[in-house]
Amino acid sequence: MPELPEVESVRSGLARHLTGRTIGGVEVFDPRSLRRQAGGAEEFVRRLSGRTMTAAVRRGKFLWLHLDDGRALSAHLGMSGQLLVRGTSAGTSSGAERTRDADSDEGDAVRHADPAAMRAPTLVRELSTRPRHLRVRLHLVPVDGDAPGGAAVDLVDQRIFGGLHVTDLVPTPDGAPGGMGSPAALLPISAGHIARDLLDPALDRQDVVMRMRSSSRAVKTILLDQRIVSGVGNIYADEGLWAAHVHGARPGARLGPRIARRLLEQTAAVMERALAVGGTSFDSLYVDTDGTAGFFARELAAYGRAGRPCRRCDALMRSEVVGGRSHTFCPKCQTRPR
């Protein structure tokens, strides 16, 4: 599932392409993508037609577009969802810059990269009017500079675990902005249970440390709990734990305050590095609004590297199950708790 860096890459693209744009019409090709919409497809079309999008906002892995009537278009990408923007005058993302950065040989992580991850990225944007797995299309009211065929936003979703719905906004409990992309202290009702993420300036990290240390659960399980801190999935949990020298099975109650703070700092730092190159794309499913893949897969130090040498000490990485999720770790750098 896309995690914070991947979803933030999508959010920034939506903000660039869609802020101030008006939805002229809506086509629903598969109503299963609207299963969270009260009133179904007809209500979804009614609520969106003629609405202007004023901001693109993200909290953790959750994404929404503010609408000019005070509601929000909430989007969840699920396992394979893509929001692809076509035909606008906003220009493309920094995919070319990512390519130049990724082609450099600087850094130990790049020199140790998996050859499969070093392949050039592919673009999944299709120029056909009906791409495969198209579920919903939002047609934009034309403006100068748009493509001759018009501009649109496509929800393309192979597995249909994600979806769209229009929802009301509610005030944030702490009065701080709801998420990245808008100063408004508002959240979609459906995201009200989601905690702030590690890149959110309003996150109370000391409170997160206290909650982690008050739990007997494995620390990896705690990192994946979106009610404690959002945006972290299996990839960046493994990467943060490796960077902090912490085994994922260690109970939160056995973390000292200094180690807990270090774990949060290192996990945030990994996500910031991933965000700088568009996130982690293992296949054509994880892309931004322009269909551009991220390059962080070549820098991964833990996730998916079982049986390969640790980038720090050369011990062979191992994998086991923690809390029902796979966990890749270094047996020498990340001592397993007794």
mmCIF file of C-alpha atoms in Angstrom:
data_model
loop_
_atom_site.group_PDB
_atom_site.id
_atom_site.type_symbol
_atom_site.label_atom_id
_atom_site.label_comp_id
_atom_site.label_asym_id
_atom_site.label_seq_id
_atom_site.Cartn_x
_atom_site.Cartn_y
_atom_site.Cartn_z
ATOM 1 C CA MET A 1 0.000 0.000 0.000
ATOM 2 C CA PRO A 2 1.323 3.502 -0.754
ATOM 3 C CA GLU A 3 2.661 5.151 2.398
ATOM 4 C CA LEU A 4 3.221 8.768 3.367
ATOM 5 C CA PRO A 5 5.934 9.662 0.784
ATOM 6 C CA GLU A 6 3.977 8.117 -2.076
ATOM 7 C CA VAL A 7 0.699 9.764 -1.042
ATOM 8 C CA GLU A 8 2.444 13.108 -0.514
ATOM 9 C CA SER A 9 3.848 12.875 -4.045
ATOM 10 C CA VAL A 10 0.278 12.438 -5.286
ATOM 11 C CA ARG A 11 -1.003 15.292 -3.098
ATOM 12 C CA SER A 12 1.580 17.760 -4.365
ATOM 13 C CA GLY A 13 0.681 16.859 -7.944
ATOM 14 C CA LEU A 14 -3.026 17.320 -7.274
ATOM 15 C CA ALA A 15 -2.337 20.697 -5.668
ATOM 16 C CA ARG A 16 -0.336 21.809 -8.697
ATOM 17 C CA HIS A 17 -2.867 20.612 -11.272
ATOM 18 C CA LEU A 18 -6.220 21.093 -9.575
ATOM 19 C CA THR A 19 -6.169 24.062 -7.184
ATOM 20 C CA GLY A 20 -8.751 26.531 -8.460
ATOM 21 C CA ARG A 21 -10.096 24.144 -11.116
ATOM 22 C CA THR A 22 -13.814 23.418 -11.456
ATOM 23 C CA ILE A 23 -15.344 19.997 -12.072
ATOM 24 C CA GLY A 24 -17.578 20.204 -15.137
ATOM 25 C CA GLY A 25 -18.804 16.629 -15.209
ATOM 26 C CA VAL A 26 -18.347 13.205 -13.630
ATOM 27 C CA GLU A 27 -18.319 9.769 -15.254
ATOM 28 C CA VAL A 28 -18.631 6.680 -13.074
ATOM 29 C CA PHE A 29 -17.443 3.520 -14.810
ATOM 30 C CA ASP A 30 -17.429 1.261 -11.755
ATOM 31 C CA PRO A 31 -19.614 2.149 -8.744
ATOM 32 C CA ARG A 32 -17.583 -0.181 -6.523
ATOM 33 C CA SER A 33 -15.045 2.647 -6.210
ATOM 34 C CA LEU A 34 -17.791 4.760 -4.604
ATOM 35 C CA ARG A 35 -18.919 2.221 -2.007
ATOM 36 C CA ARG A 36 -18.171 4.684 0.833
ATOM 37 C CA GLN A 37 -20.389 7.346 -0.729
ATOM 38 C CA ALA A 38 -23.676 7.928 1.070
ATOM 39 C CA GLY A 39 -26.371 7.908 -1.602
ATOM 40 C CA GLY A 40 -24.245 6.050 -4.119
ATOM 41 C CA ALA A 41 -23.056 7.135 -7.542
ATOM 42 C CA GLU A 42 -25.931 9.551 -8.208
ATOM 43 C CA GLU A 43 -25.217 11.493 -5.028
ATOM 44 C CA PHE A 44 -21.481 11.497 -5.795
ATOM 45 C CA VAL A 45 -22.092 13.043 -9.227
ATOM 46 C CA ARG A 46 -24.558 15.568 -7.820
ATOM 47 C CA ARG A 47 -22.241 16.729 -5.059
ATOM 48 C CA LEU A 48 -19.203 17.137 -7.321
ATOM 49 C CA SER A 49 -20.642 18.651 -10.512
ATOM 50 C CA GLY A 50 -19.846 22.360 -10.681
ATOM 51 C CA ARG A 51 -17.681 22.338 -7.564
ATOM 52 C CA THR A 52 -14.309 24.119 -7.471
ATOM 53 C CA MET A 53 -11.347 22.453 -5.758
ATOM 54 C CA THR A 54 -9.517 24.862 -3.463
ATOM 55 C CA ALA A 55 -6.755 22.767 -1.847
ATOM 56 C CA ALA A 56 -5.232 19.274 -1.796
ATOM 57 C CA VAL A 57 -4.555 18.042 1.742
ATOM 58 C CA ARG A 58 -2.943 14.952 3.276
ATOM 59 C CA ARG A 59 -2.690 13.449 6.745
ATOM 60 C CA GLY A 60 -0.653 10.257 6.875
ATOM 61 C CA LYS A 61 -1.879 8.098 4.004
ATOM 62 C CA PHE A 62 -5.237 9.916 3.800
ATOM 63 C CA LEU A 63 -5.860 12.431 1.043
ATOM 64 C CA TRP A 64 -8.659 14.898 0.353
ATOM 65 C CA LEU A 65 -9.537 17.898 -1.832
ATOM 66 C CA HIS A 66 -11.311 20.879 -0.285
ATOM 67 C CA LEU A 67 -14.393 21.918 -2.253
ATOM 68 C CA ASP A 68 -15.871 25.409 -2.449
ATOM 69 C CA ASP A 69 -19.109 24.327 -0.710
ATOM 70 C CA GLY A 70 -17.288 23.390 2.513
ATOM 71 C CA ARG A 71 -17.177 19.667 1.825
ATOM 72 C CA ALA A 72 -14.251 17.509 0.721
ATOM 73 C CA LEU A 73 -13.582 14.915 -1.930
ATOM 74 C CA SER A 74 -11.853 12.188 0.060
ATOM 75 C CA ALA A 75 -9.588 9.715 -1.734
ATOM 76 C CA HIS A 76 -8.010 6.519 -0.502
ATOM 77 C CA LEU A 77 -5.573 4.808 -2.864
ATOM 78 C CA GLY A 78 -5.830 1.367 -1.275
ATOM 79 C CA MET A 79 -3.378 -1.154 -2.720
ATOM 80 C CA SER A 80 -3.356 -0.074 -6.358
ATOM 81 C CA GLY A 81 -5.236 3.218 -6.708
ATOM 82 C CA GLN A 82 -3.875 5.995 -8.926
ATOM 83 C CA LEU A 83 -5.125 9.538 -9.433
ATOM 84 C CA LEU A 84 -3.827 10.496 -12.877
ATOM 85 C CA VAL A 85 -4.284 14.031 -14.179
ATOM 86 C CA ARG A 86 -4.305 14.528 -17.939
ATOM 87 C CA GLY A 87 -4.491 17.527 -20.221
ATOM 88 C CA THR A 88 -4.038 20.384 -17.747
ATOM 89 C CA SER A 89 -1.882 23.441 -18.332
ATOM 90 C CA ALA A 90 0.002 22.982 -15.026
ATOM 91 C CA GLY A 91 2.887 21.032 -16.566
ATOM 92 C CA THR A 92 4.441 17.782 -15.454
ATOM 93 C CA SER A 93 6.050 16.861 -12.163
ATOM 94 C CA SER A 94 9.741 16.720 -11.383
ATOM 95 C CA GLY A 95 10.113 13.261 -12.918
ATOM 96 C CA ALA A 96 13.005 14.390 -15.087
ATOM 97 C CA GLU A 97 14.788 15.803 -12.057
ATOM 98 C CA ARG A 98 14.259 12.530 -10.229
ATOM 99 C CA THR A 99 15.759 10.672 -13.179
ATOM 100 C CA ARG A 100 18.878 12.845 -13.097
ATOM 101 C CA ASP A 101 19.255 12.415 -9.334
ATOM 102 C CA ALA A 102 18.733 8.661 -9.527
ATOM 103 C CA ASP A 103 21.253 8.266 -12.329
ATOM 104 C CA SER A 104 24.039 9.722 -10.159
ATOM 105 C CA ASP A 105 26.371 7.288 -8.373
ATOM 106 C CA GLU A 106 26.583 9.270 -5.154
ATOM 107 C CA GLY A 107 25.931 7.560 -1.843
ATOM 108 C CA ASP A 108 26.580 4.119 -0.460
ATOM 109 C CA ALA A 109 22.925 3.198 -0.794
ATOM 110 C CA VAL A 110 22.972 3.684 -4.545
ATOM 111 C CA ARG A 111 26.218 1.741 -4.980
ATOM 112 C CA HIS A 112 24.683 -1.209 -3.123
ATOM 113 C CA ALA A 113 21.384 -1.007 -4.993
ATOM 114 C CA ASP A 114 19.473 -4.038 -6.192
ATOM 115 C CA PRO A 115 20.054 -4.295 -9.959
ATOM 116 C CA ALA A 116 16.321 -4.873 -10.473
ATOM 117 C CA ALA A 117 15.562 -1.601 -8.690
ATOM 118 C CA MET A 118 18.093 0.218 -10.865
ATOM 119 C CA ARG A 119 15.999 -0.225 -14.000
ATOM 120 C CA ALA A 120 14.696 2.986 -15.482
ATOM 121 C CA PRO A 121 11.215 3.893 -14.223
ATOM 122 C CA THR A 122 8.220 3.442 -16.453
ATOM 123 C CA LEU A 123 5.359 5.839 -17.014
ATOM 124 C CA VAL A 124 1.920 4.330 -16.676
ATOM 125 C CA ARG A 125 -0.004 7.284 -18.083
ATOM 126 C CA GLU A 126 -1.978 6.014 -21.059
ATOM 127 C CA LEU A 127 -2.944 8.402 -23.815
ATOM 128 C CA SER A 128 -6.092 6.435 -24.666
ATOM 129 C CA THR A 129 -9.412 7.943 -23.675
ATOM 130 C CA ARG A 130 -10.257 4.827 -21.669
ATOM 131 C CA PRO A 131 -7.215 3.492 -19.769
ATOM 132 C CA ARG A 132 -7.374 0.013 -18.318
ATOM 133 C CA HIS A 133 -8.947 -0.191 -14.837
ATOM 134 C CA LEU A 134 -10.490 3.289 -15.161
ATOM 135 C CA ARG A 135 -13.147 3.569 -12.444
ATOM 136 C CA VAL A 136 -14.079 7.269 -12.210
ATOM 137 C CA ARG A 137 -13.295 10.310 -14.362
ATOM 138 C CA LEU A 138 -13.706 13.947 -13.323
ATOM 139 C CA HIS A 139 -13.876 16.292 -16.318
ATOM 140 C CA LEU A 140 -12.472 19.767 -15.645
ATOM 141 C CA VAL A 141 -13.991 22.969 -16.984
ATOM 142 C CA PRO A 142 -11.587 24.063 -19.765
ATOM 143 C CA VAL A 143 -9.078 26.871 -19.239
ATOM 144 C CA ASP A 144 -6.450 28.383 -21.521
ATOM 145 C CA GLY A 145 -3.539 26.040 -22.051
ATOM 146 C CA ASP A 146 -5.424 22.782 -21.557
ATOM 147 C CA ALA A 147 -4.980 20.011 -24.094
ATOM 148 C CA PRO A 148 -7.319 20.081 -27.112
ATOM 149 C CA GLY A 149 -9.132 16.998 -25.859
ATOM 150 C CA GLY A 150 -9.815 18.586 -22.486
ATOM 151 C CA ALA A 151 -8.483 17.996 -18.974
ATOM 152 C CA ALA A 152 -9.569 15.331 -16.519
ATOM 153 C CA VAL A 153 -8.690 13.446 -13.357
ATOM 154 C CA ASP A 154 -8.870 9.654 -13.565
ATOM 155 C CA LEU A 155 -9.189 7.208 -10.711
ATOM 156 C CA VAL A 156 -7.470 4.091 -12.026
ATOM 157 C CA ASP A 157 -7.580 1.170 -9.617
ATOM 158 C CA GLN A 158 -6.774 -2.417 -10.535
ATOM 159 C CA ARG A 159 -7.846 -4.071 -7.274
ATOM 160 C CA ILE A 160 -10.553 -1.589 -6.211
ATOM 161 C CA PHE A 161 -9.497 -1.519 -2.560
ATOM 162 C CA GLY A 162 -9.427 2.285 -2.637
ATOM 163 C CA GLY A 163 -12.081 4.748 -3.698
ATOM 164 C CA LEU A 164 -13.590 8.227 -3.619
ATOM 165 C CA HIS A 165 -16.398 9.834 -1.664
ATOM 166 C CA VAL A 166 -17.652 13.324 -0.880
ATOM 167 C CA THR A 167 -17.844 13.961 2.843
ATOM 168 C CA ASP A 168 -18.346 16.728 5.375
ATOM 169 C CA LEU A 169 -15.425 18.408 7.127
ATOM 170 C CA VAL A 170 -15.214 18.713 10.906
ATOM 171 C CA PRO A 171 -12.894 20.810 13.125
ATOM 172 C CA THR A 172 -9.630 19.234 14.274
ATOM 173 C CA PRO A 173 -9.654 18.427 18.017
ATOM 174 C CA ASP A 174 -6.450 20.403 18.669
ATOM 175 C CA GLY A 175 -7.290 23.429 16.502
ATOM 176 C CA ALA A 176 -4.196 22.954 14.313
ATOM 177 C CA PRO A 177 -4.335 22.529 10.513
ATOM 178 C CA GLY A 178 -5.889 19.260 9.423
ATOM 179 C CA GLY A 179 -2.919 18.220 7.334
ATOM 180 C CA MET A 180 -0.281 19.088 4.771
ATOM 181 C CA GLY A 181 -1.547 21.443 2.070
ATOM 182 C CA SER A 182 -3.992 23.738 3.868
ATOM 183 C CA PRO A 183 -4.009 25.950 6.985
ATOM 184 C CA ALA A 184 -7.658 25.070 7.623
ATOM 185 C CA ALA A 185 -8.209 23.272 10.928
ATOM 186 C CA LEU A 186 -10.566 20.800 9.287
ATOM 187 C CA LEU A 187 -10.665 17.053 8.682
ATOM 188 C CA PRO A 188 -13.011 14.767 6.739
ATOM 189 C CA ILE A 189 -15.265 12.874 9.116
ATOM 190 C CA SER A 190 -13.847 9.616 7.756
ATOM 191 C CA ALA A 191 -10.303 10.640 8.808
ATOM 192 C CA GLY A 192 -11.197 11.828 12.290
ATOM 193 C CA HIS A 193 -9.578 8.784 13.938
ATOM 194 C CA ILE A 194 -6.272 9.221 12.092
ATOM 195 C CA ALA A 195 -3.370 10.572 14.142
ATOM 196 C CA ARG A 196 -0.964 13.216 12.870
ATOM 197 C CA ASP A 197 2.042 11.960 10.944
ATOM 198 C CA LEU A 198 5.770 12.255 11.565
ATOM 199 C CA LEU A 199 6.188 15.094 9.041
ATOM 200 C CA ASP A 200 3.361 17.162 10.545
ATOM 201 C CA PRO A 201 4.687 20.232 12.441
ATOM 202 C CA ALA A 202 1.706 19.986 14.797
ATOM 203 C CA LEU A 203 2.558 16.432 15.914
ATOM 204 C CA ASP A 204 3.231 16.151 19.645
ATOM 205 C CA ARG A 205 6.189 13.765 19.496
ATOM 206 C CA GLN A 206 6.532 13.588 23.251
ATOM 207 C CA ASP A 207 2.954 12.323 23.472
ATOM 208 C CA VAL A 208 3.744 9.688 20.821
ATOM 209 C CA VAL A 209 6.803 8.597 22.818
ATOM 210 C CA MET A 210 4.691 8.252 25.973
ATOM 211 C CA ARG A 211 2.034 6.224 24.168
ATOM 212 C CA MET A 212 4.643 3.939 22.611
ATOM 213 C CA ARG A 213 6.317 3.328 25.965
ATOM 214 C CA SER A 214 3.011 2.611 27.694
ATOM 215 C CA SER A 215 2.212 -0.290 25.357
ATOM 216 C CA SER A 216 3.309 -3.916 25.676
ATOM 217 C CA ARG A 217 2.854 -4.475 21.936
ATOM 218 C CA ALA A 218 5.788 -4.948 19.570
ATOM 219 C CA VAL A 219 7.211 -1.599 18.527
ATOM 220 C CA LYS A 220 6.690 -2.360 14.824
ATOM 221 C CA THR A 221 3.001 -2.971 15.503
ATOM 222 C CA ILE A 222 2.852 0.370 17.317
ATOM 223 C CA LEU A 223 4.480 2.187 14.387
ATOM 224 C CA LEU A 224 1.829 0.737 12.067
ATOM 225 C CA ASP A 225 -1.045 1.869 14.309
ATOM 226 C CA GLN A 226 -2.515 4.892 12.501
ATOM 227 C CA ARG A 227 -4.209 6.016 15.726
ATOM 228 C CA ILE A 228 -0.813 6.671 17.345
ATOM 229 C CA VAL A 229 1.147 8.064 14.414
ATOM 230 C CA SER A 230 -0.023 7.943 10.811
ATOM 231 C CA GLY A 231 1.636 7.464 7.455
ATOM 232 C CA VAL A 232 3.976 4.606 8.383
ATOM 233 C CA GLY A 233 3.484 1.272 6.635
ATOM 234 C CA ASN A 234 5.542 -1.882 6.346
ATOM 235 C CA ILE A 235 8.261 -0.326 4.176
ATOM 236 C CA TYR A 236 9.118 2.692 6.298
ATOM 237 C CA ALA A 237 8.592 0.844 9.585
ATOM 238 C CA ASP A 238 11.342 -1.594 8.605
ATOM 239 C CA GLU A 239 13.542 1.226 7.335
ATOM 240 C CA GLY A 240 13.095 3.347 10.465
ATOM 241 C CA LEU A 241 13.723 0.421 12.804
ATOM 242 C CA TRP A 242 16.905 -0.486 10.926
ATOM 243 C CA ALA A 243 18.138 3.115 10.989
ATOM 244 C CA ALA A 244 17.472 3.328 14.749
ATOM 245 C CA HIS A 245 19.092 -0.093 15.515
ATOM 246 C CA VAL A 246 15.813 -1.375 17.025
ATOM 247 C CA HIS A 247 14.295 -4.822 16.459
ATOM 248 C CA GLY A 248 10.619 -4.646 15.554
ATOM 249 C CA ALA A 249 9.600 -7.277 18.116
ATOM 250 C CA ARG A 250 10.843 -5.229 21.074
ATOM 251 C CA PRO A 251 7.864 -4.260 23.286
ATOM 252 C CA GLY A 252 7.154 -0.561 23.413
ATOM 253 C CA ALA A 253 7.334 -0.686 27.211
ATOM 254 C CA ARG A 254 10.983 -1.754 26.901
ATOM 255 C CA LEU A 255 11.984 1.288 24.884
ATOM 256 C CA GLY A 256 13.853 3.997 26.735
ATOM 257 C CA PRO A 257 12.715 7.573 26.016
ATOM 258 C CA ARG A 258 15.918 8.368 24.131
ATOM 259 C CA ILE A 259 15.614 5.282 21.911
ATOM 260 C CA ALA A 260 11.906 5.959 21.278
ATOM 261 C CA ARG A 261 12.665 9.525 20.202
ATOM 262 C CA ARG A 262 15.500 8.298 17.989
ATOM 263 C CA LEU A 263 13.177 5.792 16.324
ATOM 264 C CA LEU A 264 10.645 8.507 15.467
ATOM 265 C CA GLU A 265 13.384 10.836 14.217
ATOM 266 C CA GLN A 266 14.998 8.171 12.045
ATOM 267 C CA THR A 267 11.676 7.024 10.581
ATOM 268 C CA ALA A 268 10.784 10.621 9.725
ATOM 269 C CA ALA A 269 14.214 11.140 8.149
ATOM 270 C CA VAL A 270 13.806 8.046 5.960
ATOM 271 C CA MET A 271 10.413 9.253 4.747
ATOM 272 C CA GLU A 272 11.812 12.699 3.967
ATOM 273 C CA ARG A 273 14.560 11.128 1.843
ATOM 274 C CA ALA A 274 11.995 8.957 0.081
ATOM 275 C CA LEU A 275 9.752 11.939 -0.568
ATOM 276 C CA ALA A 276 12.633 13.805 -2.217
ATOM 277 C CA VAL A 277 12.748 11.147 -4.962
ATOM 278 C CA GLY A 278 9.022 10.529 -5.300
ATOM 279 C CA GLY A 279 8.666 7.644 -2.854
ATOM 280 C CA THR A 280 9.113 3.901 -3.367
ATOM 281 C CA SER A 281 7.815 2.349 -6.588
ATOM 282 C CA PHE A 282 8.258 -1.395 -7.057
ATOM 283 C CA ASP A 283 5.996 -1.580 -10.098
ATOM 284 C CA SER A 284 3.762 0.590 -12.256
ATOM 285 C CA LEU A 285 1.092 0.831 -9.541
ATOM 286 C CA TYR A 286 2.900 3.317 -7.277
ATOM 287 C CA VAL A 287 3.066 6.554 -9.266
ATOM 288 C CA ASP A 288 2.266 10.234 -8.897
ATOM 289 C CA THR A 289 -0.415 12.241 -10.730
ATOM 290 C CA ASP A 290 1.742 12.406 -13.870
ATOM 291 C CA GLY A 291 2.338 8.643 -13.891
ATOM 292 C CA THR A 292 5.942 9.039 -12.732
ATOM 293 C CA ALA A 293 7.529 6.359 -10.538
ATOM 294 C CA GLY A 294 9.558 7.095 -7.406
ATOM 295 C CA PHE A 295 13.160 6.008 -7.026
ATOM 296 C CA PHE A 296 13.608 5.207 -3.341
ATOM 297 C CA ALA A 297 13.533 1.414 -3.887
ATOM 298 C CA ARG A 298 17.244 1.519 -4.715
ATOM 299 C CA GLU A 299 18.041 3.091 -1.332
ATOM 300 C CA LEU A 300 16.121 0.673 0.876
ATOM 301 C CA ALA A 301 18.330 -0.706 3.628
ATOM 302 C CA ALA A 302 15.970 -3.256 5.185
ATOM 303 C CA TYR A 303 12.609 -3.802 3.495
ATOM 304 C CA GLY A 304 12.733 -6.713 1.045
ATOM 305 C CA ARG A 305 16.449 -7.394 1.648
ATOM 306 C CA ALA A 306 16.260 -10.671 3.591
ATOM 307 C CA GLY A 307 19.242 -12.885 2.759
ATOM 308 C CA ARG A 308 21.339 -9.957 1.549
ATOM 309 C CA PRO A 309 24.222 -8.250 3.404
ATOM 310 C CA CYS A 310 23.373 -5.508 5.885
ATOM 311 C CA ARG A 311 24.491 -2.144 4.531
ATOM 312 C CA ARG A 312 26.174 -1.386 7.890
ATOM 313 C CA CYS A 313 27.857 -4.585 9.023
ATOM 314 C CA ASP A 314 27.501 -7.108 6.155
ATOM 315 C CA ALA A 315 25.639 -9.641 8.318
ATOM 316 C CA LEU A 316 22.900 -11.408 6.351
ATOM 317 C CA MET A 317 19.519 -9.755 6.807
ATOM 318 C CA ARG A 318 16.696 -11.926 8.138
ATOM 319 C CA SER A 319 12.910 -11.843 7.970
ATOM 320 C CA GLU A 320 10.266 -12.969 10.436
ATOM 321 C CA VAL A 321 6.641 -12.211 11.234
ATOM 322 C CA VAL A 322 5.858 -9.560 13.869
ATOM 323 C CA GLY A 323 2.234 -8.864 14.674
ATOM 324 C CA GLY A 324 1.093 -10.570 11.495
ATOM 325 C CA ARG A 325 3.396 -8.496 9.261
ATOM 326 C CA SER A 326 6.747 -9.410 7.769
ATOM 327 C CA HIS A 327 9.737 -7.733 9.389
ATOM 328 C CA THR A 328 13.199 -7.613 7.810
ATOM 329 C CA PHE A 329 16.065 -6.840 10.175
ATOM 330 C CA CYS A 330 19.799 -7.264 10.759
ATOM 331 C CA PRO A 331 20.487 -9.872 13.489
ATOM 332 C CA LYS A 332 23.701 -8.063 14.438
ATOM 333 C CA CYS A 333 22.594 -4.392 14.329
ATOM 334 C CA GLN A 334 19.056 -5.009 15.619
ATOM 335 C CA THR A 335 19.334 -7.414 18.538
ATOM 336 C CA ARG A 336 16.215 -9.496 18.960
ATOM 337 C CA PRO A 337 14.650 -9.065 22.425
ATOM 338 C CA ARG A 338 14.802 -12.082 24.731
#
